[in-house]
PDB file of C-alpha atoms in Angstrom:
ATOM      1  CA  UNK A   1     -47.752 136.459-134.676  1.00 44.00           C
ATOM      2  CA  UNK A   2     -50.056 137.058-131.769  1.00 46.00           C
ATOM      3  CA  UNK A   3     -47.080 138.213-129.564  1.00 51.00           C
ATOM      4  CA  UNK A   4     -46.413 141.145-132.821  1.00 48.00           C
ATOM      5  CA  UNK A   5     -50.293 142.962-132.347  1.00 51.00           C
ATOM      6  CA  UNK A   6     -50.758 145.322-129.329  1.00 55.00           C
ATOM      7  CA  UNK A   7     -52.109 143.172-126.953  1.00 57.00           C
ATOM      8  CA  UNK A   8     -49.180 140.210-126.979  1.00 60.00           C
ATOM      9  CA  UNK A   9     -46.985 143.062-127.372  1.00 56.00           C
ATOM     10  CA  UNK A  10     -48.138 144.880-123.684  1.00 58.00           C
ATOM     11  CA  UNK A  11     -48.389 141.339-122.115  1.00 64.00           C
ATOM     12  CA  UNK A  12     -45.145 140.423-123.397  1.00 63.00           C
ATOM     13  CA  UNK A  13     -43.712 144.051-121.966  1.00 57.00           C
ATOM     14  CA  UNK A  14     -45.443 143.855-118.425  1.00 62.00           C
ATOM     15  CA  UNK A  15     -44.195 139.789-117.781  1.00 65.00           C
ATOM     16  CA  UNK A  16     -40.334 140.561-118.777  1.00 68.00           C
ATOM     17  CA  UNK A  17     -40.486 143.749-117.689  1.00 74.00           C
ATOM     18  CA  UNK A  18     -43.167 143.615-114.348  1.00 78.00           C
ATOM     19  CA  UNK A  19     -40.411 146.010-111.768  1.00 83.00           C
ATOM     20  CA  UNK A  20     -39.291 149.095-114.294  1.00 87.00           C
ATOM     21  CA  UNK A  21     -43.190 148.375-115.653  1.00 87.00           C
ATOM     22  CA  UNK A  22     -43.798 148.875-111.166  1.00 89.00           C
ATOM     23  CA  UNK A  23     -40.456 151.606-111.242  1.00 92.00           C
ATOM     24  CA  UNK A  24     -41.941 153.891-114.180  1.00 92.00           C
ATOM     25  CA  UNK A  25     -45.876 154.301-113.041  1.00 93.00           C
ATOM     26  CA  UNK A  26     -44.744 155.509-109.062  1.00 94.00           C
ATOM     27  CA  UNK A  27     -41.789 158.262-110.809  1.00 95.00           C
ATOM     28  CA  UNK A  28     -45.094 159.103-113.100  1.00 95.00           C
ATOM     29  CA  UNK A  29     -47.234 159.707-110.255  1.00 95.00           C
ATOM     30  CA  UNK A  30     -45.173 161.727-107.930  1.00 95.00           C
ATOM     31  CA  UNK A  31     -44.383 163.493-111.250  1.00 94.00           C
ATOM     32  CA  UNK A  32     -47.541 164.078-111.872  1.00 94.00           C
ATOM     33  CA  UNK A  33     -48.305 165.140-108.097  1.00 94.00           C
ATOM     34  CA  UNK A  34     -45.547 167.535-107.874  1.00 92.00           C
ATOM     35  CA  UNK A  35     -45.826 168.765-110.563  1.00 92.00           C
ATOM     36  CA  UNK A  36     -49.636 169.514-110.389  1.00 91.00           C
ATOM     37  CA  UNK A  37     -49.520 173.935-110.502  1.00 86.00           C
ATOM     38  CA  UNK A  38     -47.563 173.127-113.701  1.00 85.00           C
ATOM     39  CA  UNK A  39     -49.904 171.380-115.005  1.00 86.00           C
ATOM     40  CA  UNK A  40     -52.948 172.903-114.196  1.00 86.00           C
ATOM     41  CA  UNK A  41     -52.178 176.169-114.500  1.00 81.00           C
ATOM     42  CA  UNK A  42     -49.405 177.203-116.394  1.00 75.00           C
ATOM     43  CA  UNK A  43     -46.986 178.921-114.907  1.00 73.00           C
ATOM     44  CA  UNK A  44     -43.948 180.072-116.801  1.00 72.00           C
ATOM     45  CA  UNK A  45     -40.537 181.783-116.446  1.00 73.00           C
ATOM     46  CA  UNK A  46     -39.649 184.611-118.637  1.00 72.00           C
ATOM     47  CA  UNK A  47     -38.781 182.857-121.855  1.00 69.00           C
ATOM     48  CA  UNK A  48     -40.966 180.829-121.534  1.00 64.00           C
ATOM     49  CA  UNK A  49     -43.454 183.028-122.230  1.00 66.00           C
ATOM     50  CA  UNK A  50     -41.675 185.772-124.928  1.00 65.00           C
ATOM     51  CA  UNK A  51     -40.560 183.458-126.760  1.00 63.00           C
ATOM     52  CA  UNK A  52     -43.662 182.039-127.170  1.00 61.00           C
ATOM     53  CA  UNK A  53     -46.384 180.441-124.331  1.00 65.00           C
ATOM     54  CA  UNK A  54     -48.867 178.094-126.331  1.00 64.00           C
ATOM     55  CA  UNK A  55     -46.896 179.571-130.604  1.00 62.00           C
ATOM     56  CA  UNK A  56     -43.825 179.496-131.682  1.00 65.00           C
ATOM     57  CA  UNK A  57     -42.824 180.714-134.813  1.00 65.00           C
ATOM     58  CA  UNK A  58     -39.303 181.050-135.678  1.00 69.00           C
ATOM     59  CA  UNK A  59     -36.306 178.959-134.772  1.00 74.00           C
ATOM     60  CA  UNK A  60     -33.271 181.418-135.492  1.00 75.00           C
ATOM     61  CA  UNK A  61     -31.416 182.213-132.860  1.00 76.00           C
ATOM     62  CA  UNK A  62     -31.722 178.525-132.035  1.00 79.00           C
ATOM     63  CA  UNK A  63     -30.403 177.078-135.342  1.00 79.00           C
ATOM     64  CA  UNK A  64     -28.057 179.591-135.304  1.00 79.00           C
ATOM     65  CA  UNK A  65     -26.554 178.618-131.772  1.00 81.00           C
ATOM     66  CA  UNK A  66     -26.249 174.724-132.865  1.00 84.00           C
ATOM     67  CA  UNK A  67     -29.535 173.648-131.621  1.00 87.00           C
ATOM     68  CA  UNK A  68     -30.905 172.397-135.155  1.00 86.00           C
ATOM     69  CA  UNK A  69     -33.437 170.263-133.970  1.00 88.00           C
ATOM     70  CA  UNK A  70     -35.638 172.966-131.806  1.00 86.00           C
ATOM     71  CA  UNK A  71     -37.004 173.362-134.697  1.00 83.00           C
ATOM     72  CA  UNK A  72     -37.451 170.918-136.320  1.00 85.00           C
ATOM     73  CA  UNK A  73     -38.933 168.973-132.910  1.00 86.00           C
ATOM     74  CA  UNK A  74     -41.457 171.678-133.258  1.00 83.00           C
ATOM     75  CA  UNK A  75     -41.651 171.714-137.220  1.00 81.00           C
ATOM     76  CA  UNK A  76     -43.172 168.430-136.706  1.00 82.00           C
ATOM     77  CA  UNK A  77     -46.450 169.619-133.316  1.00 79.00           C
ATOM     78  CA  UNK A  78     -46.371 172.306-136.437  1.00 77.00           C
ATOM     79  CA  UNK A  79     -45.651 175.496-134.053  1.00 74.00           C
ATOM     80  CA  UNK A  80     -47.738 174.754-132.011  1.00 75.00           C
ATOM     81  CA  UNK A  81     -48.018 174.672-127.950  1.00 76.00           C
ATOM     82  CA  UNK A  82     -49.762 172.907-125.529  1.00 81.00           C
ATOM     83  CA  UNK A  83     -48.760 173.792-121.361  1.00 82.00           C
ATOM     84  CA  UNK A  84     -50.200 170.602-120.366  1.00 87.00           C
ATOM     85  CA  UNK A  85     -49.878 168.065-122.627  1.00 88.00           C
ATOM     86  CA  UNK A  86     -46.683 169.246-122.362  1.00 88.00           C
ATOM     87  CA  UNK A  87     -45.061 168.318-118.904  1.00 90.00           C
ATOM     88  CA  UNK A  88     -47.502 165.204-118.568  1.00 93.00           C
ATOM     89  CA  UNK A  89     -45.130 164.414-121.869  1.00 93.00           C
ATOM     90  CA  UNK A  90     -41.917 166.136-120.084  1.00 93.00           C
ATOM     91  CA  UNK A  91     -43.067 164.006-116.673  1.00 95.00           C
ATOM     92  CA  UNK A  92     -42.983 160.454-118.239  1.00 95.00           C
ATOM     93  CA  UNK A  93     -40.234 161.352-120.281  1.00 95.00           C
ATOM     94  CA  UNK A  94     -38.227 161.852-117.004  1.00 95.00           C
ATOM     95  CA  UNK A  95     -39.802 158.335-115.747  1.00 95.00           C
ATOM     96  CA  UNK A  96     -38.653 157.208-118.356  1.00 94.00           C
ATOM     97  CA  UNK A  97     -34.555 158.373-117.916  1.00 95.00           C
ATOM     98  CA  UNK A  98     -35.512 157.084-114.344  1.00 94.00           C
ATOM     99  CA  UNK A  99     -36.515 153.446-115.411  1.00 93.00           C
ATOM    100  CA  UNK A 100     -33.274 153.387-117.913  1.00 93.00           C
ATOM    101  CA  UNK A 101     -30.665 155.029-115.035  1.00 93.00           C
ATOM    102  CA  UNK A 102     -31.993 152.999-112.321  1.00 92.00           C
ATOM    103  CA  UNK A 103     -31.549 149.471-115.356  1.00 90.00           C
ATOM    104  CA  UNK A 104     -27.895 150.599-116.952  1.00 91.00           C
ATOM    105  CA  UNK A 105     -26.387 151.358-112.488  1.00 90.00           C
ATOM    106  CA  UNK A 106     -28.284 147.950-112.154  1.00 88.00           C
ATOM    107  CA  UNK A 107     -30.147 149.935-109.413  1.00 89.00           C
ATOM    108  CA  UNK A 108     -32.482 147.219-108.585  1.00 84.00           C
ATOM    109  CA  UNK A 109     -33.793 146.751-104.607  1.00 84.00           C
ATOM    110  CA  UNK A 110     -36.478 147.634-103.084  1.00 82.00           C
ATOM    111  CA  UNK A 111     -36.961 151.510-101.593  1.00 88.00           C
ATOM    112  CA  UNK A 112     -33.261 152.179-103.209  1.00 91.00           C
ATOM    113  CA  UNK A 113     -34.489 152.142-106.971  1.00 90.00           C
ATOM    114  CA  UNK A 114     -37.925 154.391-105.993  1.00 93.00           C
ATOM    115  CA  UNK A 115     -35.327 156.533-104.287  1.00 93.00           C
ATOM    116  CA  UNK A 116     -32.913 157.007-107.197  1.00 92.00           C
ATOM    117  CA  UNK A 117     -37.104 157.563-109.767  1.00 92.00           C
ATOM    118  CA  UNK A 118     -37.549 159.745-107.275  1.00 93.00           C
ATOM    119  CA  UNK A 119     -34.135 161.883-107.643  1.00 93.00           C
ATOM    120  CA  UNK A 120     -34.908 162.123-110.984  1.00 93.00           C
ATOM    121  CA  UNK A 121     -38.097 163.445-110.720  1.00 92.00           C
ATOM    122  CA  UNK A 122     -37.842 166.070-107.565  1.00 91.00           C
ATOM    123  CA  UNK A 123     -34.199 167.720-109.309  1.00 89.00           C
ATOM    124  CA  UNK A 124     -33.733 171.682-109.872  1.00 88.00           C
ATOM    125  CA  UNK A 125     -33.183 170.956-113.098  1.00 88.00           C
ATOM    126  CA  UNK A 126     -36.637 169.250-113.913  1.00 90.00           C
ATOM    127  CA  UNK A 127     -37.772 171.968-111.892  1.00 88.00           C
ATOM    128  CA  UNK A 128     -36.366 174.515-114.325  1.00 87.00           C
ATOM    129  CA  UNK A 129     -36.913 173.089-117.502  1.00 88.00           C
ATOM    130  CA  UNK A 130     -40.586 172.655-116.863  1.00 87.00           C
ATOM    131  CA  UNK A 131     -41.282 175.906-117.050  1.00 84.00           C
ATOM    132  CA  UNK A 132     -39.867 176.842-120.021  1.00 82.00           C
ATOM    133  CA  UNK A 133     -43.270 175.630-121.381  1.00 79.00           C
ATOM    134  CA  UNK A 134     -42.315 176.801-125.586  1.00 78.00           C
ATOM    135  CA  UNK A 135     -39.047 174.044-125.474  1.00 82.00           C
ATOM    136  CA  UNK A 136     -39.123 171.425-122.441  1.00 87.00           C
ATOM    137  CA  UNK A 137     -40.090 168.260-124.882  1.00 89.00           C
ATOM    138  CA  UNK A 138     -37.397 168.878-126.098  1.00 91.00           C
ATOM    139  CA  UNK A 139     -34.965 169.543-123.713  1.00 92.00           C
ATOM    140  CA  UNK A 140     -36.478 166.136-122.383  1.00 93.00           C
ATOM    141  CA  UNK A 141     -36.141 164.073-125.317  1.00 93.00           C
ATOM    142  CA  UNK A 142     -33.158 165.434-125.128  1.00 94.00           C
ATOM    143  CA  UNK A 143     -32.164 164.209-121.802  1.00 95.00           C
ATOM    144  CA  UNK A 144     -33.094 161.358-122.639  1.00 95.00           C
ATOM    145  CA  UNK A 145     -30.991 160.323-125.304  1.00 96.00           C
ATOM    146  CA  UNK A 146     -28.065 160.621-123.821  1.00 95.00           C
ATOM    147  CA  UNK A 147     -28.622 158.417-121.064  1.00 95.00           C
ATOM    148  CA  UNK A 148     -29.355 155.508-124.651  1.00 95.00           C
ATOM    149  CA  UNK A 149     -25.825 157.064-125.679  1.00 96.00           C
ATOM    150  CA  UNK A 150     -24.410 155.716-122.757  1.00 95.00           C
ATOM    151  CA  UNK A 151     -27.037 153.099-122.043  1.00 94.00           C
ATOM    152  CA  UNK A 152     -26.783 151.339-125.638  1.00 94.00           C
ATOM    153  CA  UNK A 153     -22.678 151.023-125.777  1.00 94.00           C
ATOM    154  CA  UNK A 154     -22.880 149.272-121.182  1.00 92.00           C
ATOM    155  CA  UNK A 155     -25.418 146.940-122.586  1.00 89.00           C
ATOM    156  CA  UNK A 156     -24.136 146.159-126.255  1.00 85.00           C
ATOM    157  CA  UNK A 157     -21.397 144.187-128.106  1.00 85.00           C
ATOM    158  CA  UNK A 158     -22.037 145.377-131.726  1.00 88.00           C
ATOM    159  CA  UNK A 159     -21.988 147.661-134.848  1.00 89.00           C
ATOM    160  CA  UNK A 160     -25.558 147.988-134.239  1.00 91.00           C
ATOM    161  CA  UNK A 161     -25.713 149.636-130.756  1.00 92.00           C
ATOM    162  CA  UNK A 162     -22.270 151.540-131.302  1.00 94.00           C
ATOM    163  CA  UNK A 163     -24.011 153.552-133.880  1.00 94.00           C
ATOM    164  CA  UNK A 164     -27.104 153.883-132.870  1.00 94.00           C
ATOM    165  CA  UNK A 165     -25.331 154.615-130.172  1.00 95.00           C
ATOM    166  CA  UNK A 166     -23.916 157.815-131.961  1.00 95.00           C
ATOM    167  CA  UNK A 167     -26.916 159.060-133.928  1.00 95.00           C
ATOM    168  CA  UNK A 168     -28.502 159.143-130.431  1.00 95.00           C
ATOM    169  CA  UNK A 169     -25.525 161.528-129.014  1.00 95.00           C
ATOM    170  CA  UNK A 170     -26.114 163.709-131.825  1.00 94.00           C
ATOM    171  CA  UNK A 171     -29.346 164.169-131.866  1.00 94.00           C
ATOM    172  CA  UNK A 172     -29.236 165.454-128.277  1.00 94.00           C
ATOM    173  CA  UNK A 173     -26.629 167.990-129.223  1.00 93.00           C
ATOM    174  CA  UNK A 174     -29.256 169.187-132.146  1.00 92.00           C
ATOM    175  CA  UNK A 175     -31.740 169.768-129.322  1.00 92.00           C
ATOM    176  CA  UNK A 176     -28.823 170.771-125.951  1.00 91.00           C
ATOM    177  CA  UNK A 177     -25.471 170.171-126.028  1.00 90.00           C
ATOM    178  CA  UNK A 178     -25.125 170.875-122.055  1.00 90.00           C
ATOM    179  CA  UNK A 179     -26.442 167.105-122.482  1.00 93.00           C
ATOM    180  CA  UNK A 180     -22.807 165.454-123.307  1.00 93.00           C
ATOM    181  CA  UNK A 181     -21.956 167.043-120.327  1.00 92.00           C
ATOM    182  CA  UNK A 182     -24.478 164.599-118.808  1.00 92.00           C
ATOM    183  CA  UNK A 183     -23.074 161.648-121.319  1.00 94.00           C
ATOM    184  CA  UNK A 184     -19.933 162.772-120.658  1.00 94.00           C
ATOM    185  CA  UNK A 185     -20.889 161.862-116.432  1.00 94.00           C
ATOM    186  CA  UNK A 186     -22.612 158.748-116.870  1.00 94.00           C
ATOM    187  CA  UNK A 187     -19.898 156.749-118.483  1.00 94.00           C
ATOM    188  CA  UNK A 188     -17.595 157.979-115.653  1.00 94.00           C
ATOM    189  CA  UNK A 189     -20.143 156.694-113.139  1.00 94.00           C
ATOM    190  CA  UNK A 190     -20.390 153.534-114.529  1.00 93.00           C
ATOM    191  CA  UNK A 191     -17.245 152.909-114.799  1.00 93.00           C
ATOM    192  CA  UNK A 192     -16.346 153.981-111.463  1.00 93.00           C
ATOM    193  CA  UNK A 193     -19.331 151.500-109.972  1.00 92.00           C
ATOM    194  CA  UNK A 194     -18.235 148.820-112.195  1.00 91.00           C
ATOM    195  CA  UNK A 195     -14.482 148.993-110.651  1.00 91.00           C
ATOM    196  CA  UNK A 196     -16.094 149.364-107.204  1.00 91.00           C
ATOM    197  CA  UNK A 197     -17.397 146.267-107.428  1.00 88.00           C
ATOM    198  CA  UNK A 198     -14.900 144.295-109.235  1.00 86.00           C
ATOM    199  CA  UNK A 199     -18.333 142.486-111.083  1.00 82.00           C
ATOM    200  CA  UNK A 200     -16.609 143.311-114.807  1.00 83.00           C
ATOM    201  CA  UNK A 201     -13.373 142.430-115.715  1.00 87.00           C
ATOM    202  CA  UNK A 202     -10.514 145.097-115.958  1.00 87.00           C
ATOM    203  CA  UNK A 203      -9.772 144.786-119.883  1.00 88.00           C
ATOM    204  CA  UNK A 204     -13.994 145.390-120.040  1.00 89.00           C
ATOM    205  CA  UNK A 205     -14.292 147.811-118.788  1.00 90.00           C
ATOM    206  CA  UNK A 206     -10.827 149.500-120.781  1.00 91.00           C
ATOM    207  CA  UNK A 207     -12.535 148.402-123.502  1.00 91.00           C
ATOM    208  CA  UNK A 208     -15.951 149.605-122.452  1.00 92.00           C
ATOM    209  CA  UNK A 209     -13.594 153.145-122.182  1.00 93.00           C
ATOM    210  CA  UNK A 210     -12.457 152.956-125.348  1.00 94.00           C
ATOM    211  CA  UNK A 211     -15.894 152.514-127.197  1.00 93.00           C
ATOM    212  CA  UNK A 212     -17.448 155.679-124.714  1.00 95.00           C
ATOM    213  CA  UNK A 213     -14.478 157.842-126.119  1.00 94.00           C
ATOM    214  CA  UNK A 214     -14.713 156.777-130.014  1.00 95.00           C
ATOM    215  CA  UNK A 215     -18.468 156.625-130.022  1.00 95.00           C
ATOM    216  CA  UNK A 216     -18.553 160.795-128.065  1.00 94.00           C
ATOM    217  CA  UNK A 217     -15.902 161.850-130.849  1.00 94.00           C
ATOM    218  CA  UNK A 218     -18.056 160.807-133.817  1.00 95.00           C
ATOM    219  CA  UNK A 219     -21.197 161.908-132.057  1.00 95.00           C
ATOM    220  CA  UNK A 220     -19.332 165.401-132.083  1.00 93.00           C
ATOM    221  CA  UNK A 221     -18.182 165.173-135.502  1.00 93.00           C
ATOM    222  CA  UNK A 222     -20.565 163.962-136.918  1.00 94.00           C
ATOM    223  CA  UNK A 223     -23.619 166.766-135.769  1.00 93.00           C
ATOM    224  CA  UNK A 224     -20.201 169.371-136.787  1.00 90.00           C
ATOM    225  CA  UNK A 225     -20.734 168.657-139.889  1.00 91.00           C
ATOM    226  CA  UNK A 226     -24.955 168.644-138.808  1.00 88.00           C
ATOM    227  CA  UNK A 227     -23.967 172.355-138.085  1.00 87.00           C
ATOM    228  CA  UNK A 228     -22.107 173.670-140.478  1.00 85.00           C
ATOM    229  CA  UNK A 229     -25.158 172.073-143.276  1.00 85.00           C
ATOM    230  CA  UNK A 230     -28.254 172.846-141.989  1.00 81.00           C
ATOM    231  CA  UNK A 231     -26.382 176.774-141.474  1.00 78.00           C
ATOM    232  CA  UNK A 232     -25.179 177.014-145.382  1.00 79.00           C
ATOM    233  CA  UNK A 233     -28.847 175.161-146.476  1.00 77.00           C
ATOM    234  CA  UNK A 234     -30.761 178.287-143.937  1.00 69.00           C
ATOM    235  CA  UNK A 235     -27.875 180.957-144.718  1.00 67.00           C
ATOM    236  CA  UNK A 236     -27.771 181.458-141.372  1.00 63.00           C
ATOM    237  CA  UNK A 237     -23.938 182.664-139.812  1.00 58.00           C
ATOM    238  CA  UNK A 238     -21.894 180.820-137.709  1.00 55.00           C
ATOM    239  CA  UNK A 239     -22.681 181.407-133.945  1.00 51.00           C
ATOM    240  CA  UNK A 240     -20.705 185.297-133.396  1.00 45.00           C
ATOM    241  CA  UNK A 241     -19.066 184.646-136.794  1.00 42.00           C
ATOM    242  CA  UNK A 242     -19.587 187.157-139.823  1.00 41.00           C
ATOM    243  CA  UNK A 243     -20.598 183.468-141.943  1.00 39.00           C
ATOM    244  CA  UNK A 244     -20.427 180.274-142.641  1.00 38.00           C
ATOM    245  CA  UNK A 245     -16.443 178.600-142.173  1.00 39.00           C
ATOM    246  CA  UNK A 246     -14.705 182.222-141.191  1.00 41.00           C
ATOM    247  CA  UNK A 247     -13.373 182.133-136.919  1.00 43.00           C
ATOM    248  CA  UNK A 248      -9.988 183.300-137.626  1.00 44.00           C
ATOM    249  CA  UNK A 249      -7.721 183.811-134.343  1.00 44.00           C
ATOM    250  CA  UNK A 250      -7.837 187.782-135.161  1.00 46.00           C
ATOM    251  CA  UNK A 251     -11.926 187.597-134.314  1.00 46.00           C
ATOM    252  CA  UNK A 252     -11.926 186.428-131.294  1.00 44.00           C
ATOM    253  CA  UNK A 253     -11.186 189.878-129.046  1.00 50.00           C
ATOM    254  CA  UNK A 254     -14.104 190.261-131.044  1.00 52.00           C
ATOM    255  CA  UNK A 255     -16.485 188.214-128.106  1.00 50.00           C
ATOM    256  CA  UNK A 256     -15.098 190.936-125.193  1.00 54.00           C
ATOM    257  CA  UNK A 257     -16.584 193.497-128.065  1.00 59.00           C
ATOM    258  CA  UNK A 258     -20.037 191.472-128.473  1.00 58.00           C
ATOM    259  CA  UNK A 259     -20.845 191.177-124.640  1.00 57.00           C
ATOM    260  CA  UNK A 260     -19.334 194.715-124.208  1.00 58.00           C
ATOM    261  CA  UNK A 261     -22.078 195.863-126.871  1.00 64.00           C
ATOM    262  CA  UNK A 262     -25.269 193.439-125.523  1.00 57.00           C
ATOM    263  CA  UNK A 263     -24.484 195.222-122.389  1.00 58.00           C
ATOM    264  CA  UNK A 264     -25.009 197.916-123.075  1.00 59.00           C
ATOM    265  CA  UNK A 265     -28.038 197.039-125.525  1.00 58.00           C
ATOM    266  CA  UNK A 266     -30.092 195.781-122.384  1.00 52.00           C
ATOM    267  CA  UNK A 267     -29.014 198.640-119.577  1.00 54.00           C
ATOM    268  CA  UNK A 268     -28.832 200.913-122.825  1.00 55.00           C
ATOM    269  CA  UNK A 269     -31.676 204.033-123.617  1.00 46.00           C
ATOM    270  CA  UNK A 270     -31.159 201.665-126.761  1.00 44.00           C
ATOM    271  CA  UNK A 271     -33.390 199.835-125.466  1.00 41.00           C
ATOM    272  CA  UNK A 272     -35.360 201.500-123.388  1.00 41.00           C
ATOM    273  CA  UNK A 273     -36.351 203.742-126.368  1.00 37.00           C
ATOM    274  CA  UNK A 274     -38.582 200.437-127.772  1.00 39.00           C
ATOM    275  CA  UNK A 275     -35.997 199.540-129.679  1.00 37.00           C
ATOM    276  CA  UNK A 276     -36.012 195.932-129.065  1.00 38.00           C
ATOM    277  CA  UNK A 277     -40.000 195.712-130.131  1.00 36.00           C
ATOM    278  CA  UNK A 278     -39.240 197.342-133.492  1.00 39.00           C
ATOM    279  CA  UNK A 279     -37.459 194.127-134.170  1.00 40.00           C
ATOM    280  CA  UNK A 280     -33.891 195.451-133.865  1.00 39.00           C
ATOM    281  CA  UNK A 281     -33.336 197.350-136.576  1.00 41.00           C
ATOM    282  CA  UNK A 282     -30.441 199.334-134.636  1.00 41.00           C
ATOM    283  CA  UNK A 283     -29.140 198.665-131.343  1.00 40.00           C
ATOM    284  CA  UNK A 284     -26.874 200.482-130.504  1.00 42.00           C
ATOM    285  CA  UNK A 285     -25.914 204.040-131.447  1.00 41.00           C
ATOM    286  CA  UNK A 286     -22.720 203.648-132.710  1.00 42.00           C
ATOM    287  CA  UNK A 287     -25.258 201.533-136.195  1.00 40.00           C
ATOM    288  CA  UNK A 288     -23.410 197.239-134.043  1.00 41.00           C
ATOM    289  CA  UNK A 289     -25.647 195.062-134.261  1.00 41.00           C
ATOM    290  CA  UNK A 290     -24.891 192.390-131.620  1.00 43.00           C
ATOM    291  CA  UNK A 291     -27.260 189.969-132.668  1.00 41.00           C
ATOM    292  CA  UNK A 292     -28.366 189.483-136.808  1.00 41.00           C
ATOM    293  CA  UNK A 293     -31.121 191.549-137.482  1.00 40.00           C
ATOM    294  CA  UNK A 294     -33.791 191.588-140.712  1.00 41.00           C
ATOM    295  CA  UNK A 295     -32.166 194.543-142.763  1.00 42.00           C
ATOM    296  CA  UNK A 296     -34.025 196.209-145.450  1.00 43.00           C
ATOM    297  CA  UNK A 297     -34.500 194.724-148.738  1.00 42.00           C
ATOM    298  CA  UNK A 298     -31.354 194.245-151.312  1.00 42.00           C
ATOM    299  CA  UNK A 299     -28.780 195.709-148.487  1.00 42.00           C
ATOM    300  CA  UNK A 300     -25.883 193.963-147.833  1.00 40.00           C
ATOM    301  CA  UNK A 301     -27.030 193.112-144.118  1.00 41.00           C
ATOM    302  CA  UNK A 302     -29.128 190.316-146.269  1.00 40.00           C
ATOM    303  CA  UNK A 303     -32.582 189.666-146.892  1.00 41.00           C
ATOM    304  CA  UNK A 304     -34.864 187.077-145.005  1.00 41.00           C
ATOM    305  CA  UNK A 305     -35.626 183.891-146.324  1.00 41.00           C
ATOM    306  CA  UNK A 306     -38.532 182.015-144.907  1.00 40.00           C
ATOM    307  CA  UNK A 307     -38.741 184.103-142.035  1.00 40.00           C
ATOM    308  CA  UNK A 308     -35.335 183.377-140.921  1.00 40.00           C
ATOM    309  CA  UNK A 309     -32.549 186.113-140.914  1.00 38.00           C
ATOM    310  CA  UNK A 310     -30.998 185.633-142.598  1.00 39.00           C
ATOM    311  CA  UNK A 311     -26.407 186.152-143.168  1.00 40.00           C
ATOM    312  CA  UNK A 312     -25.807 190.003-141.294  1.00 39.00           C
ATOM    313  CA  UNK A 313     -22.611 191.478-141.001  1.00 38.00           C
ATOM    314  CA  UNK A 314     -21.862 191.964-137.088  1.00 37.00           C
ATOM    315  CA  UNK A 315     -19.623 195.012-136.959  1.00 37.00           C
ATOM    316  CA  UNK A 316     -16.571 194.951-135.019  1.00 40.00           C
ATOM    317  CA  UNK A 317     -17.329 198.490-133.854  1.00 39.00           C
ATOM    318  CA  UNK A 318     -16.099 200.183-137.105  1.00 39.00           C
ATOM    319  CA  UNK A 319     -18.270 202.447-139.883  1.00 37.00           C
TER     320      UNK A 319
END
């Protein structure tokens, strides 16, 4: 029973993961030193400012893009942001990710493990992510989940580790879909390094490859089902579609029209006249609107539900 108490857990962790603990501490201190300005003096990019430096009330746009996890995570926090604490949390998450990467790729010799940890926290991608104060912590968690996906499949051979890996990658995609590419790259890097080192039999490597492939397919299917269910539950239109499930080939040319309308809304007179700050009532002179916007009460465009934008008809340039 003693080992399950906090002191016992810490002592057991210290004995078994002594080198990993040193790497975690070094990477975290290095990250705090590098990003001290972001910790003590908030430095956000334009998106981080207008989306809400300390408070972001709604996530309808993110939900429609398939990033449902952003809203769920921030609802858990009560929607409020604390940039100083969030930056420290992000640096710790990045340091933990560096430890997992060294464990996965078997980088154990000094100083190469410290160099690998330093490269993780010094990457321009991490520096850019930290400026998105409203979503930086969720993005770093998504990155950690994508690395854990590969780590669980590489280190474990049971169905439990397989199920956990599928859930982790689906959760990562729900926050930010781009980290699926990070997981794929890490899977290929793991297989390539084992081929070069010739420490794993080819048959086992082939089994790992199919394990990665099937787990990724299951995670993608789970993410897609979750996206469809959330859109129906929240009454949100699918991205670039009029209603959930509507995405025929005849509507594909609308993507080109969408880009042209978006450029017109940004550089045209409608943007300069203050339509952006009026809640997007009508962005274009022809009445089309590529964004979801709150329509009048009782109109065909839909209504607001719990402060979120509901389904709306996206104009195709015809009245």
